[in-house]
CSV table of C-alpha atoms in Angstrom, one decimal:
chain,number,residue,atom,x,y,z
O,1,UNK,CA,10.4,-20.1,3.3
O,2,UNK,CA,12.9,-20.2,0.3
O,3,UNK,CA,10.9,-23.2,-2.0
O,4,UNK,CA,7.6,-21.0,-0.6
O,5,UNK,CA,8.4,-18.2,-2.5
O,6,UNK,CA,10.3,-20.0,-6.0
O,7,UNK,CA,7.1,-20.9,-5.8
O,8,UNK,CA,5.4,-18.0,-5.8
O,9,UNK,CA,7.9,-16.6,-8.1
O,10,UNK,CA,7.0,-19.9,-11.0
O,11,UNK,CA,3.4,-18.7,-10.7
O,12,UNK,CA,4.2,-14.9,-11.3
O,13,UNK,CA,6.3,-16.1,-14.6
O,14,UNK,CA,2.9,-17.9,-16.1
O,15,UNK,CA,0.7,-15.0,-15.1
O,16,UNK,CA,2.9,-12.3,-16.4
O,17,UNK,CA,3.5,-15.3,-20.2
O,18,UNK,CA,-0.6,-15.4,-19.7
O,19,UNK,CA,-1.1,-12.0,-19.3
O,20,UNK,CA,1.4,-11.4,-22.6
O,21,UNK,CA,-0.2,-13.7,-24.7
O,22,UNK,CA,-3.8,-11.7,-23.9
O,23,UNK,CA,-2.5,-8.8,-24.3
O,24,UNK,CA,-1.0,-9.7,-27.4
O,25,UNK,CA,-4.0,-11.5,-29.2
O,26,UNK,CA,-6.0,-8.1,-28.1
O,27,UNK,CA,-3.6,-5.8,-30.1
O,28,UNK,CA,-4.7,-8.4,-33.1
O,29,UNK,CA,-8.6,-8.1,-33.0
O,30,UNK,CA,-8.7,-4.4,-33.2
O,31,UNK,CA,-10.5,-3.8,-36.4
O,32,UNK,CA,-9.0,-1.9,-39.0
O,33,UNK,CA,-5.1,-1.8,-40.2
O,34,UNK,CA,-2.7,-0.7,-38.2
O,35,UNK,CA,-1.1,1.2,-41.0
O,36,UNK,CA,-4.3,2.3,-42.4
O,37,UNK,CA,-4.9,3.8,-39.4
O,38,UNK,CA,-1.9,5.6,-38.4
O,39,UNK,CA,-1.1,6.9,-42.3
O,40,UNK,CA,-4.8,8.3,-42.7
O,41,UNK,CA,-7.0,7.1,-45.3
O,42,UNK,CA,-4.6,9.4,-48.3
O,43,UNK,CA,-1.5,7.5,-47.7
O,44,UNK,CA,0.0,5.3,-50.7
O,45,UNK,CA,0.3,1.6,-51.4
O,46,UNK,CA,3.9,2.0,-50.8
O,47,UNK,CA,3.8,4.2,-47.1
O,48,UNK,CA,1.5,1.7,-46.5
O,49,UNK,CA,4.1,-1.6,-47.5
O,50,UNK,CA,6.7,0.0,-46.0
O,51,UNK,CA,5.2,1.0,-42.5
O,52,UNK,CA,3.3,-3.0,-42.4
O,53,UNK,CA,6.7,-4.4,-42.8
O,54,UNK,CA,8.5,-2.3,-39.8
O,55,UNK,CA,5.5,-3.8,-37.6
O,56,UNK,CA,6.3,-6.4,-38.6
O,57,UNK,CA,2.9,-7.2,-39.5
O,58,UNK,CA,3.0,-9.1,-42.7
O,59,UNK,CA,4.8,-12.0,-40.3
O,60,UNK,CA,3.0,-14.8,-39.3
O,61,UNK,CA,1.3,-14.2,-35.6
O,62,UNK,CA,2.9,-16.7,-33.8
O,63,UNK,CA,6.7,-15.0,-35.2
O,64,UNK,CA,5.9,-11.9,-34.6
O,65,UNK,CA,4.7,-12.6,-30.4
O,66,UNK,CA,7.5,-14.5,-29.7
O,67,UNK,CA,10.2,-11.4,-31.7
O,68,UNK,CA,7.9,-9.0,-29.1
O,69,UNK,CA,8.2,-11.2,-26.0
O,70,UNK,CA,12.1,-12.1,-26.2
O,71,UNK,CA,12.0,-8.4,-26.9
O,72,UNK,CA,10.3,-7.8,-23.3
O,73,UNK,CA,12.9,-9.4,-22.0
O,74,UNK,CA,15.8,-7.3,-24.3
O,75,UNK,CA,14.5,-4.3,-22.9
O,76,UNK,CA,13.5,-4.1,-26.8
O,77,UNK,CA,9.7,-2.8,-26.5
O,78,UNK,CA,9.9,-1.7,-30.0
O,79,UNK,CA,9.0,0.7,-32.2
O,80,UNK,CA,6.7,3.6,-32.1
O,81,UNK,CA,4.1,3.8,-34.9
O,82,UNK,CA,3.6,7.2,-34.5
O,83,UNK,CA,6.8,8.6,-33.5
O,84,UNK,CA,9.2,6.6,-35.0
O,85,UNK,CA,11.8,6.3,-32.2
O,86,UNK,CA,12.0,3.4,-28.9
O,87,UNK,CA,9.1,3.1,-26.9
O,88,UNK,CA,11.5,2.6,-23.8
O,89,UNK,CA,13.0,6.3,-24.8
O,90,UNK,CA,8.7,7.4,-25.6
O,91,UNK,CA,7.8,5.2,-22.1
O,92,UNK,CA,10.7,6.6,-19.7
O,93,UNK,CA,9.6,9.5,-18.9
O,94,UNK,CA,6.2,8.5,-18.7
O,95,UNK,CA,7.1,5.7,-16.4
O,96,UNK,CA,9.1,8.3,-13.7
O,97,UNK,CA,6.2,10.8,-13.8
O,98,UNK,CA,2.7,7.8,-12.6
O,99,UNK,CA,5.6,6.5,-9.8
O,100,UNK,CA,6.0,9.7,-8.7
O,101,UNK,CA,2.0,10.2,-8.5
O,102,UNK,CA,1.7,6.3,-7.5
O,103,UNK,CA,4.1,6.9,-4.6
O,104,UNK,CA,2.4,10.6,-3.1
O,105,UNK,CA,-0.6,8.4,-3.0
O,106,UNK,CA,1.1,5.5,-1.6
O,107,UNK,CA,2.6,7.3,1.3
O,108,UNK,CA,-0.8,9.2,1.8
O,109,UNK,CA,-3.3,6.2,1.5
O,110,UNK,CA,-1.2,3.8,3.5
O,111,UNK,CA,0.0,5.7,6.7
O,112,UNK,CA,-3.9,7.6,6.6
O,113,UNK,CA,-6.1,4.0,6.1
O,114,UNK,CA,-3.8,2.4,9.0
O,115,UNK,CA,-3.8,4.8,11.5
O,116,UNK,CA,-7.8,5.9,10.9
O,117,UNK,CA,-8.6,1.9,11.0
O,118,UNK,CA,-7.0,1.6,14.3
O,119,UNK,CA,-8.4,4.7,16.0
O,120,UNK,CA,-11.7,3.8,14.7
O,121,UNK,CA,-11.6,0.1,16.2
O,122,UNK,CA,-9.8,0.9,19.5
O,123,UNK,CA,-12.7,4.0,19.8
O,124,UNK,CA,-15.9,0.9,18.3
O,125,UNK,CA,-19.6,2.6,18.5
O,126,UNK,CA,-17.8,5.7,19.3
O,127,UNK,CA,-18.6,9.0,17.6
O,128,UNK,CA,-15.0,8.2,15.7
O,129,UNK,CA,-16.0,5.4,14.7
O,130,UNK,CA,-19.6,5.6,13.5
O,131,UNK,CA,-17.8,8.9,11.2
O,132,UNK,CA,-14.8,7.3,9.9
O,133,UNK,CA,-17.4,4.5,8.7
O,134,UNK,CA,-19.5,6.7,7.0
O,135,UNK,CA,-17.5,8.4,5.3
O,136,UNK,CA,-15.3,5.5,3.9
O,137,UNK,CA,-18.4,3.9,3.2
O,138,UNK,CA,-19.4,6.8,0.8
O,139,UNK,CA,-16.1,7.1,-0.3
O,140,UNK,CA,-15.6,3.6,-1.3
O,141,UNK,CA,-18.9,3.6,-4.2
O,142,UNK,CA,-17.8,6.7,-5.6
O,143,UNK,CA,-15.9,6.3,-8.7
O,144,UNK,CA,-12.4,7.3,-9.2
O,145,UNK,CA,-13.1,10.3,-11.9
O,146,UNK,CA,-16.4,11.3,-9.8
O,147,UNK,CA,-14.5,11.7,-6.6
O,148,UNK,CA,-11.7,13.9,-9.3
O,149,UNK,CA,-14.4,16.0,-10.2
O,150,UNK,CA,-15.8,17.2,-7.0
O,151,UNK,CA,-11.8,17.8,-6.3
O,152,UNK,CA,-11.5,19.8,-8.9
O,153,UNK,CA,-15.1,21.9,-8.4
O,154,UNK,CA,-14.6,22.6,-4.8
O,155,UNK,CA,-10.6,23.3,-4.9
O,156,UNK,CA,-9.6,24.8,-8.5
O,157,UNK,CA,-13.1,25.8,-10.3
O,158,UNK,CA,-15.7,27.0,-7.9
O,159,UNK,CA,-15.2,27.0,-4.3
O,160,UNK,CA,-11.8,27.4,-3.4
O,161,UNK,CA,-9.5,28.3,-6.7
O,162,UNK,CA,-6.3,27.4,-5.2
O,163,UNK,CA,-5.2,25.0,-7.3
O,164,UNK,CA,-4.7,24.3,-11.1
O,165,UNK,CA,-7.8,21.5,-11.9
O,166,UNK,CA,-4.9,20.2,-15.1
O,167,UNK,CA,-1.6,19.1,-15.5
O,168,UNK,CA,0.3,22.0,-17.6
O,169,UNK,CA,4.0,20.7,-17.4
O,170,UNK,CA,6.2,22.5,-20.0
O,171,UNK,CA,7.4,19.9,-22.3
O,172,UNK,CA,10.4,18.1,-21.9
O,173,UNK,CA,10.5,19.3,-18.1
O,174,UNK,CA,10.1,16.9,-14.9
O,175,UNK,CA,5.9,17.2,-13.5
O,176,UNK,CA,7.6,17.0,-9.8
O,177,UNK,CA,9.2,20.6,-10.8
O,178,UNK,CA,5.5,22.0,-9.9
O,179,UNK,CA,4.2,19.9,-7.1
O,180,UNK,CA,1.3,21.9,-6.6
O,181,UNK,CA,0.2,20.1,-10.1
O,182,UNK,CA,0.8,16.9,-8.4
O,183,UNK,CA,-1.9,17.5,-5.2
O,184,UNK,CA,-5.0,16.7,-7.5
O,185,UNK,CA,-4.1,13.4,-8.5
O,186,UNK,CA,-2.3,12.0,-5.6
O,187,UNK,CA,-5.0,13.6,-3.0
O,188,UNK,CA,-7.3,11.8,-5.6
O,189,UNK,CA,-6.2,8.4,-5.5
O,190,UNK,CA,-5.3,8.6,-2.3
O,191,UNK,CA,-9.1,9.0,-1.2
O,192,UNK,CA,-9.7,6.3,-3.4
O,193,UNK,CA,-7.3,3.8,-1.8
O,194,UNK,CA,-7.7,4.6,1.8
O,195,UNK,CA,-11.4,3.2,2.6
O,196,UNK,CA,-10.8,-0.4,1.7
O,197,UNK,CA,-7.3,0.2,4.0
O,198,UNK,CA,-9.1,2.0,6.9
O,199,UNK,CA,-12.1,-0.6,6.7
O,200,UNK,CA,-9.6,-4.3,6.4
O,201,UNK,CA,-7.7,-2.8,8.9
O,202,UNK,CA,-10.5,-1.4,11.5
O,203,UNK,CA,-12.2,-5.4,11.1
O,204,UNK,CA,-8.6,-7.5,11.5
O,205,UNK,CA,-8.1,-4.8,14.4
O,206,UNK,CA,-11.6,-5.7,16.3
O,207,UNK,CA,-10.9,-9.8,15.9
O,208,UNK,CA,-7.2,-9.1,17.1
O,209,UNK,CA,-8.6,-7.0,19.5
O,210,UNK,CA,-10.6,-9.9,20.6
O,211,UNK,CA,-8.2,-13.0,20.6
O,212,UNK,CA,-7.2,-14.7,23.2
O,213,UNK,CA,-3.5,-13.5,23.1
O,214,UNK,CA,-3.9,-10.1,24.1
O,215,UNK,CA,-6.4,-10.7,26.1
O,216,UNK,CA,-3.9,-12.7,28.1
O,217,UNK,CA,-1.0,-9.8,27.4
O,218,UNK,CA,-3.9,-7.5,29.4
O,219,UNK,CA,-4.4,-10.7,32.1
O,220,UNK,CA,-0.5,-10.7,32.7
O,221,UNK,CA,-0.4,-6.2,33.1
O,222,UNK,CA,1.4,-5.6,29.8
O,223,UNK,CA,0.4,-1.9,29.6
O,224,UNK,CA,-2.0,-1.0,26.6
O,225,UNK,CA,-0.1,1.1,24.4
O,226,UNK,CA,2.4,-1.9,24.2
O,227,UNK,CA,-0.4,-4.3,23.8
O,228,UNK,CA,-1.7,-2.2,20.6
O,229,UNK,CA,1.4,-2.1,19.6
O,230,UNK,CA,3.4,-5.3,19.6
O,231,UNK,CA,0.5,-8.1,19.9
O,232,UNK,CA,-2.4,-6.3,17.8
O,233,UNK,CA,-1.0,-4.0,14.9
O,234,UNK,CA,1.8,-6.2,13.6
O,235,UNK,CA,-0.9,-9.8,13.3
O,236,UNK,CA,-3.2,-7.5,11.6
O,237,UNK,CA,-0.6,-6.1,9.5
O,238,UNK,CA,-0.5,-9.1,7.0
O,239,UNK,CA,-4.4,-9.5,5.9
O,240,UNK,CA,-4.0,-5.4,5.7
O,241,UNK,CA,-1.0,-6.5,3.7
O,242,UNK,CA,-2.9,-8.4,0.8
O,243,UNK,CA,-5.9,-5.6,0.7
O,244,UNK,CA,-2.7,-2.4,0.3
O,245,UNK,CA,-1.5,-4.8,-2.5
O,246,UNK,CA,-4.8,-4.7,-4.2
O,247,UNK,CA,-5.7,-0.5,-4.0
O,248,UNK,CA,-2.0,-0.4,-5.1
O,249,UNK,CA,-2.5,-2.8,-7.9
O,250,UNK,CA,-5.5,-1.2,-8.8
O,251,UNK,CA,-3.8,2.3,-9.0
O,252,UNK,CA,-0.9,1.4,-11.4
O,253,UNK,CA,-4.3,0.4,-13.4
O,254,UNK,CA,-6.8,2.9,-12.5
O,255,UNK,CA,-4.3,5.6,-12.3
O,256,UNK,CA,-5.3,5.4,-16.5
O,257,UNK,CA,-8.0,7.5,-15.7
O,258,UNK,CA,-7.0,9.9,-13.7
O,259,UNK,CA,-4.3,10.6,-15.3
O,260,UNK,CA,-6.9,11.4,-18.7
O,261,UNK,CA,-8.6,13.7,-16.7
O,262,UNK,CA,-6.2,15.2,-14.9
O,263,UNK,CA,-4.5,15.4,-18.1
O,264,UNK,CA,-1.3,14.3,-16.3
O,265,UNK,CA,1.5,13.3,-18.2
O,266,UNK,CA,2.1,9.8,-17.1
O,267,UNK,CA,1.6,5.8,-19.2
O,268,UNK,CA,-1.6,6.3,-18.7
O,269,UNK,CA,-1.8,9.3,-20.9
O,270,UNK,CA,0.3,7.7,-23.4
O,271,UNK,CA,-1.9,4.5,-23.2
O,272,UNK,CA,-4.7,7.1,-24.0
O,273,UNK,CA,-3.0,8.4,-26.8
O,274,UNK,CA,-0.7,5.0,-28.1
O,275,UNK,CA,-5.2,4.0,-27.9
O,276,UNK,CA,-6.0,6.9,-30.5
O,277,UNK,CA,-3.2,6.5,-32.8
O,278,UNK,CA,-3.6,2.9,-33.1
O,279,UNK,CA,0.1,2.6,-31.7
O,280,UNK,CA,0.0,-1.5,-31.3
O,281,UNK,CA,3.8,-1.6,-29.7
O,282,UNK,CA,3.4,2.3,-27.2
O,283,UNK,CA,-0.6,-0.4,-26.2
O,284,UNK,CA,1.1,-3.7,-25.7
O,285,UNK,CA,4.5,-2.3,-23.7
O,286,UNK,CA,2.1,-0.1,-21.4
O,287,UNK,CA,-0.6,-3.1,-20.4
O,288,UNK,CA,2.8,-5.1,-19.7
O,289,UNK,CA,4.3,-3.3,-17.7
O,290,UNK,CA,0.5,-2.7,-15.7
O,291,UNK,CA,0.5,-6.4,-15.6
O,292,UNK,CA,3.3,-6.9,-14.4
O,293,UNK,CA,3.3,-4.1,-11.5
O,294,UNK,CA,0.1,-6.0,-10.6
O,295,UNK,CA,1.6,-9.3,-10.2
O,296,UNK,CA,4.4,-8.0,-8.4
O,297,UNK,CA,2.5,-6.1,-5.6
O,298,UNK,CA,0.7,-9.2,-4.9
O,299,UNK,CA,3.9,-11.2,-4.9
O,300,UNK,CA,5.2,-8.6,-2.0
O,301,UNK,CA,2.2,-8.5,-0.5
O,302,UNK,CA,2.2,-12.3,-0.1
O,303,UNK,CA,5.8,-12.5,1.2
O,304,UNK,CA,4.7,-9.9,3.7
O,305,UNK,CA,1.4,-11.5,4.6
O,306,UNK,CA,3.9,-14.2,5.3
O,307,UNK,CA,6.5,-13.1,6.7
O,308,UNK,CA,4.1,-11.2,9.7
O,309,UNK,CA,1.4,-14.6,10.2
O,310,UNK,CA,3.9,-17.6,11.3
O,311,UNK,CA,0.9,-19.6,10.3
O,312,UNK,CA,0.7,-19.5,7.7
O,313,UNK,CA,4.0,-19.4,6.4
O,314,UNK,CA,4.1,-23.2,8.3
O,315,UNK,CA,1.2,-24.1,6.4
O,316,UNK,CA,2.9,-22.4,3.5
O,317,UNK,CA,6.3,-24.3,3.6
O,318,UNK,CA,4.7,-27.4,4.2
């Protein structure tokens, strides 16, 4: 297990290194002069030269990349050209707000998806199973912004008018101090993720319920509740953990659309603002943070999958 974990860690670090190169070169390929885009067409040559020096735009690309990469490992994400302050200070509150949103959505989506998927498998081809399968199929086919717009129309504007449609927390105040403003973005993220967990949990549970060891447990007279909780569900969670990881990783990137839709003050909204303002340092920092979250979540999912699957763990160790 130790060698397997070390191998996965090295692979994850390699992936992050490749992603950092792609992010850096993608920002280099942005059209136009970043200094000119930030200061505007009326800026003097002296101001443009000073800003280019501040942003290290006069250095060779490899030197700029190594400086930026070294700053990531030391916690120095650079200086925001738009605000003039450290990027880490700019993103601190934004990251906390996004983590709250992602955590709330995950706390809803994971248990709901597992419970509904399990019960749907136990009620195979019955009314609940057909309804859950149909609803999850419809939700899975809809883009996240469509689900968000529908929820806004139903709960904020035309039908019930129960919840605020956008986040309007005062500057400098934590968004979680206004819990009603968290409901719609959280529910949107959860509804995007839940269908995939339901479908995977149902499919895996059906396979496990038809397996030989579950049948043997039933023949030995083990109560059905223990068959489900001790034999079926633990073996089904391994593959489902992979799907959950993919969906949580998607949430780290898909949160950009949700935050833009609801004007939520997280890293997604910060990324949109940074691209608009050509704030390259902020764009690079947010992109690598999202990529790191994706890699870490998938690494944890691999470990959970191997821990819950003895056969897979043995093969990996070998």
